[in-house]
Amino acid sequence: MPSMSTTGQPLRTYRGSCHCGAVRFEIDTDFPELTTCDCSLCRRRNAVMVKVHESRFRLLSGEESLHSYRFHTMTATHYFCGTCGIYPFHRKRVTPDHYGINVHCLENFDPADSEVVATIKELLETRVRPAVAQDGGDITFAGFREGVVYLHMRGACSGCPSSTATLRHGIENLLKHFCPEVQEVQAA
């Protein structure tokens, strides 16, 4: 399992690919922020990206299908599939040890959920975790997919017989109140 991020949230592994599937990769991230690069190339393609360190990026297949494009300072390297033309990622100019990953190429990730996820994380940090910590436990965000919030339970929470009830009646109701997109809460 991937390690924790600098934000204290667990990292998840996401797989991604170009349109035709020739280029496949995976990343470990907790999506600390999504950005839109303002370089002349990215502005034209309107790509939404997440920044990941090169140690959290793995090219699984398709290196021979990748073509690259450099311009201006020749530092950033933008990659695209030579078959379908999709831009899945680029090596960044300002932080060349990082990749900018096109989030639209990731499986099971909807960038529209990023605002919902930010709200969920804020509620967990400000309302849930402090209360749970008083009982010697901890609950952290693991993911949000198709209306379901996944949480990691540690310490007293992981072995507590009433943890399911806490998830269902306490945390789930709180999150549903503030985020109508939340349908259910489950242990990860």
PDB file of C-alpha atoms in Angstrom:
ATOM      1  CA  MET A   1       0.000   0.000   0.000  1.00  0.00           C
ATOM      2  CA  PRO A   2       1.336   3.487  -0.773  1.00  0.00           C
ATOM      3  CA  SER A   3       2.587   5.625   2.115  1.00  0.00           C
ATOM      4  CA  MET A   4       1.034   8.713   3.650  1.00  0.00           C
ATOM      5  CA  SER A   5       1.305  12.044   1.886  1.00  0.00           C
ATOM      6  CA  THR A   6       2.638  15.284   3.306  1.00  0.00           C
ATOM      7  CA  THR A   7      -0.976  16.281   4.035  1.00  0.00           C
ATOM      8  CA  GLY A   8      -1.366  13.267   6.339  1.00  0.00           C
ATOM      9  CA  GLN A   9      -3.854  11.597   4.028  1.00  0.00           C
ATOM     10  CA  PRO A  10      -3.164   8.100   2.703  1.00  0.00           C
ATOM     11  CA  LEU A  11      -2.015   7.896  -0.883  1.00  0.00           C
ATOM     12  CA  ARG A  12      -4.111   5.902  -3.337  1.00  0.00           C
ATOM     13  CA  THR A  13      -2.915   4.253  -6.503  1.00  0.00           C
ATOM     14  CA  TYR A  14      -4.651   5.334  -9.700  1.00  0.00           C
ATOM     15  CA  ARG A  15      -4.176   3.781 -13.124  1.00  0.00           C
ATOM     16  CA  GLY A  16      -4.345   5.829 -16.262  1.00  0.00           C
ATOM     17  CA  SER A  17      -3.966   5.504 -19.995  1.00  0.00           C
ATOM     18  CA  CYS A  18      -4.262   7.295 -23.283  1.00  0.00           C
ATOM     19  CA  HIS A  19      -7.428   6.790 -25.369  1.00  0.00           C
ATOM     20  CA  CYS A  20      -6.240   3.741 -27.329  1.00  0.00           C
ATOM     21  CA  GLY A  21      -4.580   2.110 -24.301  1.00  0.00           C
ATOM     22  CA  ALA A  22      -1.094   1.932 -25.790  1.00  0.00           C
ATOM     23  CA  VAL A  23       0.292   4.136 -22.993  1.00  0.00           C
ATOM     24  CA  ARG A  24      -0.526   2.910 -19.479  1.00  0.00           C
ATOM     25  CA  PHE A  25       0.718   4.281 -16.185  1.00  0.00           C
ATOM     26  CA  GLU A  26      -0.109   4.513 -12.509  1.00  0.00           C
ATOM     27  CA  ILE A  27       0.393   7.160  -9.848  1.00  0.00           C
ATOM     28  CA  ASP A  28       0.163   7.391  -6.068  1.00  0.00           C
ATOM     29  CA  THR A  29      -1.582  10.558  -4.871  1.00  0.00           C
ATOM     30  CA  ASP A  30      -4.115  12.023  -2.480  1.00  0.00           C
ATOM     31  CA  PHE A  31      -4.924  14.865  -4.927  1.00  0.00           C
ATOM     32  CA  PRO A  32      -3.703  17.726  -2.718  1.00  0.00           C
ATOM     33  CA  GLU A  33      -4.760  20.115  -5.477  1.00  0.00           C
ATOM     34  CA  LEU A  34      -5.777  20.124  -9.100  1.00  0.00           C
ATOM     35  CA  THR A  35      -4.241  22.742 -11.335  1.00  0.00           C
ATOM     36  CA  THR A  36      -4.526  24.052 -14.843  1.00  0.00           C
ATOM     37  CA  CYS A  37      -1.119  24.938 -16.207  1.00  0.00           C
ATOM     38  CA  ASP A  38      -0.897  28.399 -17.705  1.00  0.00           C
ATOM     39  CA  CYS A  39       1.778  27.653 -20.311  1.00  0.00           C
ATOM     40  CA  SER A  40       0.774  28.372 -23.899  1.00  0.00           C
ATOM     41  CA  LEU A  41       0.417  24.658 -24.734  1.00  0.00           C
ATOM     42  CA  CYS A  42      -1.638  23.616 -21.689  1.00  0.00           C
ATOM     43  CA  ARG A  43      -3.822  26.709 -21.946  1.00  0.00           C
ATOM     44  CA  ARG A  44      -4.821  25.630 -25.447  1.00  0.00           C
ATOM     45  CA  ARG A  45      -5.653  22.066 -24.428  1.00  0.00           C
ATOM     46  CA  ASN A  46      -7.271  23.097 -21.097  1.00  0.00           C
ATOM     47  CA  ALA A  47      -5.734  20.157 -19.250  1.00  0.00           C
ATOM     48  CA  VAL A  48      -6.513  19.690 -15.554  1.00  0.00           C
ATOM     49  CA  MET A  49      -3.555  18.139 -13.749  1.00  0.00           C
ATOM     50  CA  VAL A  50      -2.368  16.721 -10.484  1.00  0.00           C
ATOM     51  CA  LYS A  51       1.322  17.065  -9.670  1.00  0.00           C
ATOM     52  CA  VAL A  52       3.136  13.890  -8.547  1.00  0.00           C
ATOM     53  CA  HIS A  53       6.775  13.270  -7.698  1.00  0.00           C
ATOM     54  CA  GLU A  54       8.599  11.019 -10.174  1.00  0.00           C
ATOM     55  CA  SER A  55       8.936   8.356  -7.433  1.00  0.00           C
ATOM     56  CA  ARG A  56       5.105   8.116  -7.365  1.00  0.00           C
ATOM     57  CA  PHE A  57       4.762   7.694 -11.130  1.00  0.00           C
ATOM     58  CA  ARG A  58       5.187   4.385 -12.974  1.00  0.00           C
ATOM     59  CA  LEU A  59       5.000   3.936 -16.742  1.00  0.00           C
ATOM     60  CA  LEU A  60       3.510   0.448 -17.116  1.00  0.00           C
ATOM     61  CA  SER A  61       3.562   0.160 -20.899  1.00  0.00           C
ATOM     62  CA  GLY A  62       3.802   2.131 -24.091  1.00  0.00           C
ATOM     63  CA  GLU A  63       7.150   3.885 -23.816  1.00  0.00           C
ATOM     64  CA  GLU A  64       7.671   3.148 -27.524  1.00  0.00           C
ATOM     65  CA  SER A  65       4.325   4.822 -28.323  1.00  0.00           C
ATOM     66  CA  LEU A  66       5.177   8.060 -26.532  1.00  0.00           C
ATOM     67  CA  HIS A  67       6.193  11.116 -28.487  1.00  0.00           C
ATOM     68  CA  SER A  68       7.444  14.252 -26.806  1.00  0.00           C
ATOM     69  CA  TYR A  69       7.232  17.961 -27.428  1.00  0.00           C
ATOM     70  CA  ARG A  70       9.416  20.682 -25.907  1.00  0.00           C
ATOM     71  CA  PHE A  71       9.371  24.415 -26.455  1.00  0.00           C
ATOM     72  CA  HIS A  72      10.585  27.714 -24.990  1.00  0.00           C
ATOM     73  CA  THR A  73      13.114  26.753 -22.243  1.00  0.00           C
ATOM     74  CA  MET A  74      13.190  23.121 -23.448  1.00  0.00           C
ATOM     75  CA  THR A  75      12.882  21.990 -19.799  1.00  0.00           C
ATOM     76  CA  ALA A  76       9.313  20.694 -19.657  1.00  0.00           C
ATOM     77  CA  THR A  77       8.639  17.600 -21.732  1.00  0.00           C
ATOM     78  CA  HIS A  78       5.035  17.097 -22.858  1.00  0.00           C
ATOM     79  CA  TYR A  79       4.227  13.498 -23.812  1.00  0.00           C
ATOM     80  CA  PHE A  80       1.489  12.290 -26.091  1.00  0.00           C
ATOM     81  CA  CYS A  81       0.510   8.956 -27.626  1.00  0.00           C
ATOM     82  CA  GLY A  82       1.701   8.582 -31.203  1.00  0.00           C
ATOM     83  CA  THR A  83      -1.366   6.469 -32.047  1.00  0.00           C
ATOM     84  CA  CYS A  84      -4.324   8.373 -30.589  1.00  0.00           C
ATOM     85  CA  GLY A  85      -2.663  11.731 -29.879  1.00  0.00           C
ATOM     86  CA  ILE A  86      -3.818  11.998 -26.258  1.00  0.00           C
ATOM     87  CA  TYR A  87      -1.644  13.915 -23.761  1.00  0.00           C
ATOM     88  CA  PRO A  88      -1.481  11.792 -20.567  1.00  0.00           C
ATOM     89  CA  PHE A  89       1.325  13.589 -18.669  1.00  0.00           C
ATOM     90  CA  HIS A  90       4.332  15.878 -18.846  1.00  0.00           C
ATOM     91  CA  ARG A  91       7.550  16.423 -16.943  1.00  0.00           C
ATOM     92  CA  LYS A  92       7.243  19.843 -15.315  1.00  0.00           C
ATOM     93  CA  ARG A  93       9.461  22.831 -16.089  1.00  0.00           C
ATOM     94  CA  VAL A  94       9.671  24.481 -12.654  1.00  0.00           C
ATOM     95  CA  THR A  95       9.860  21.169 -10.759  1.00  0.00           C
ATOM     96  CA  PRO A  96      11.466  18.734 -13.236  1.00  0.00           C
ATOM     97  CA  ASP A  97      11.399  15.907 -10.665  1.00  0.00           C
ATOM     98  CA  HIS A  98       7.584  15.990 -10.878  1.00  0.00           C
ATOM     99  CA  TYR A  99       5.033  15.016 -13.494  1.00  0.00           C
ATOM    100  CA  GLY A 100       1.833  16.850 -14.309  1.00  0.00           C
ATOM    101  CA  ILE A 101      -0.777  14.115 -14.827  1.00  0.00           C
ATOM    102  CA  ASN A 102      -3.825  14.754 -16.999  1.00  0.00           C
ATOM    103  CA  VAL A 103      -6.576  13.693 -14.563  1.00  0.00           C
ATOM    104  CA  HIS A 104      -8.960  13.003 -17.461  1.00  0.00           C
ATOM    105  CA  CYS A 105      -6.726  10.025 -18.337  1.00  0.00           C
ATOM    106  CA  LEU A 106      -7.173   8.400 -14.897  1.00  0.00           C
ATOM    107  CA  GLU A 107      -9.575   5.513 -14.320  1.00  0.00           C
ATOM    108  CA  ASN A 108     -12.323   6.038 -11.722  1.00  0.00           C
ATOM    109  CA  PHE A 109     -11.550   9.691 -11.146  1.00  0.00           C
ATOM    110  CA  ASP A 110     -13.977  12.496 -11.790  1.00  0.00           C
ATOM    111  CA  PRO A 111     -12.416  15.959 -11.489  1.00  0.00           C
ATOM    112  CA  ALA A 112     -15.869  17.335 -10.758  1.00  0.00           C
ATOM    113  CA  ASP A 113     -15.649  15.479  -7.420  1.00  0.00           C
ATOM    114  CA  SER A 114     -12.620  17.508  -6.288  1.00  0.00           C
ATOM    115  CA  GLU A 115     -14.732  20.227  -4.621  1.00  0.00           C
ATOM    116  CA  VAL A 116     -16.798  17.569  -2.844  1.00  0.00           C
ATOM    117  CA  VAL A 117     -13.619  15.805  -1.699  1.00  0.00           C
ATOM    118  CA  ALA A 118     -12.208  19.086  -0.365  1.00  0.00           C
ATOM    119  CA  THR A 119     -15.390  19.608   1.677  1.00  0.00           C
ATOM    120  CA  ILE A 120     -15.313  16.011   2.973  1.00  0.00           C
ATOM    121  CA  LYS A 121     -11.656  16.352   4.022  1.00  0.00           C
ATOM    122  CA  GLU A 122     -12.357  19.659   5.775  1.00  0.00           C
ATOM    123  CA  LEU A 123     -15.291  18.168   7.712  1.00  0.00           C
ATOM    124  CA  LEU A 124     -13.225  15.148   8.725  1.00  0.00           C
ATOM    125  CA  GLU A 125     -10.321  17.343   9.887  1.00  0.00           C
ATOM    126  CA  THR A 126     -12.376  19.919  11.769  1.00  0.00           C
ATOM    127  CA  ARG A 127     -15.312  17.925  13.164  1.00  0.00           C
ATOM    128  CA  VAL A 128     -14.723  14.169  13.076  1.00  0.00           C
ATOM    129  CA  ARG A 129     -11.034  13.544  13.795  1.00  0.00           C
ATOM    130  CA  PRO A 130     -10.844  15.738  16.921  1.00  0.00           C
ATOM    131  CA  ALA A 131     -13.860  13.959  18.447  1.00  0.00           C
ATOM    132  CA  VAL A 132     -12.600  10.478  17.548  1.00  0.00           C
ATOM    133  CA  ALA A 133      -9.100  11.292  18.857  1.00  0.00           C
ATOM    134  CA  GLN A 134     -10.574  11.905  22.325  1.00  0.00           C
ATOM    135  CA  ASP A 135     -11.436   8.184  22.419  1.00  0.00           C
ATOM    136  CA  GLY A 136      -7.968   7.124  21.200  1.00  0.00           C
ATOM    137  CA  GLY A 137      -8.922   6.502  17.580  1.00  0.00           C
ATOM    138  CA  ASP A 138      -8.403   8.095  14.230  1.00  0.00           C
ATOM    139  CA  ILE A 139     -10.383   8.252  11.005  1.00  0.00           C
ATOM    140  CA  THR A 140      -8.829   9.451   7.745  1.00  0.00           C
ATOM    141  CA  PHE A 141     -10.099   9.937   4.220  1.00  0.00           C
ATOM    142  CA  ALA A 142      -9.346   7.072   1.797  1.00  0.00           C
ATOM    143  CA  GLY A 143     -11.435   7.987  -1.229  1.00  0.00           C
ATOM    144  CA  PHE A 144     -14.691   9.110  -2.793  1.00  0.00           C
ATOM    145  CA  ARG A 145     -16.186   7.187  -5.704  1.00  0.00           C
ATOM    146  CA  GLU A 146     -19.703   7.185  -7.101  1.00  0.00           C
ATOM    147  CA  GLY A 147     -21.241   8.756  -3.992  1.00  0.00           C
ATOM    148  CA  VAL A 148     -19.425   6.512  -1.497  1.00  0.00           C
ATOM    149  CA  VAL A 149     -16.904   7.934   0.983  1.00  0.00           C
ATOM    150  CA  TYR A 150     -14.230   5.437   2.063  1.00  0.00           C
ATOM    151  CA  LEU A 151     -12.519   5.964   5.426  1.00  0.00           C
ATOM    152  CA  HIS A 152      -9.553   4.346   7.187  1.00  0.00           C
ATOM    153  CA  MET A 153     -10.164   3.626  10.864  1.00  0.00           C
ATOM    154  CA  ARG A 154      -7.182   3.266  13.229  1.00  0.00           C
ATOM    155  CA  GLY A 155      -6.537   2.736  16.907  1.00  0.00           C
ATOM    156  CA  ALA A 156      -9.611   2.394  19.075  1.00  0.00           C
ATOM    157  CA  CYS A 157     -11.844   2.943  16.048  1.00  0.00           C
ATOM    158  CA  SER A 158     -10.565  -0.066  14.131  1.00  0.00           C
ATOM    159  CA  GLY A 159     -11.590  -2.552  16.824  1.00  0.00           C
ATOM    160  CA  CYS A 160     -14.596  -0.774  18.226  1.00  0.00           C
ATOM    161  CA  PRO A 161     -17.785  -2.863  17.951  1.00  0.00           C
ATOM    162  CA  SER A 162     -19.862   0.259  17.404  1.00  0.00           C
ATOM    163  CA  SER A 163     -17.631   1.636  14.616  1.00  0.00           C
ATOM    164  CA  THR A 164     -20.132   0.607  11.922  1.00  0.00           C
ATOM    165  CA  ALA A 165     -22.883   2.493  13.740  1.00  0.00           C
ATOM    166  CA  THR A 166     -20.554   5.482  14.116  1.00  0.00           C
ATOM    167  CA  LEU A 167     -19.902   5.432  10.372  1.00  0.00           C
ATOM    168  CA  ARG A 168     -23.528   5.007   9.412  1.00  0.00           C
ATOM    169  CA  HIS A 169     -25.288   7.272  11.857  1.00  0.00           C
ATOM    170  CA  GLY A 170     -22.717   9.845  12.839  1.00  0.00           C
ATOM    171  CA  ILE A 171     -20.233  10.507  10.086  1.00  0.00           C
ATOM    172  CA  GLU A 172     -22.517   9.544   7.196  1.00  0.00           C
ATOM    173  CA  ASN A 173     -25.294  11.849   8.387  1.00  0.00           C
ATOM    174  CA  LEU A 174     -22.849  14.716   8.924  1.00  0.00           C
ATOM    175  CA  LEU A 175     -21.339  14.341   5.461  1.00  0.00           C
ATOM    176  CA  LYS A 176     -24.740  13.949   3.777  1.00  0.00           C
ATOM    177  CA  HIS A 177     -25.918  17.140   5.474  1.00  0.00           C
ATOM    178  CA  PHE A 178     -23.041  19.222   4.086  1.00  0.00           C
ATOM    179  CA  CYS A 179     -22.442  17.272   0.844  1.00  0.00           C
ATOM    180  CA  PRO A 180     -25.636  16.060  -0.859  1.00  0.00           C
ATOM    181  CA  GLU A 181     -23.410  14.104  -3.297  1.00  0.00           C
ATOM    182  CA  VAL A 182     -22.511  11.693  -0.464  1.00  0.00           C
ATOM    183  CA  GLN A 183     -24.763   8.644  -0.496  1.00  0.00           C
ATOM    184  CA  GLU A 184     -22.922   6.295   1.855  1.00  0.00           C
ATOM    185  CA  VAL A 185     -19.839   5.934   4.090  1.00  0.00           C
ATOM    186  CA  GLN A 186     -17.828   2.701   4.255  1.00  0.00           C
ATOM    187  CA  ALA A 187     -14.651   1.511   5.940  1.00  0.00           C
ATOM    188  CA  ALA A 188     -11.807   1.199   3.442  1.00  0.00           C
TER     189      ALA A 188
END
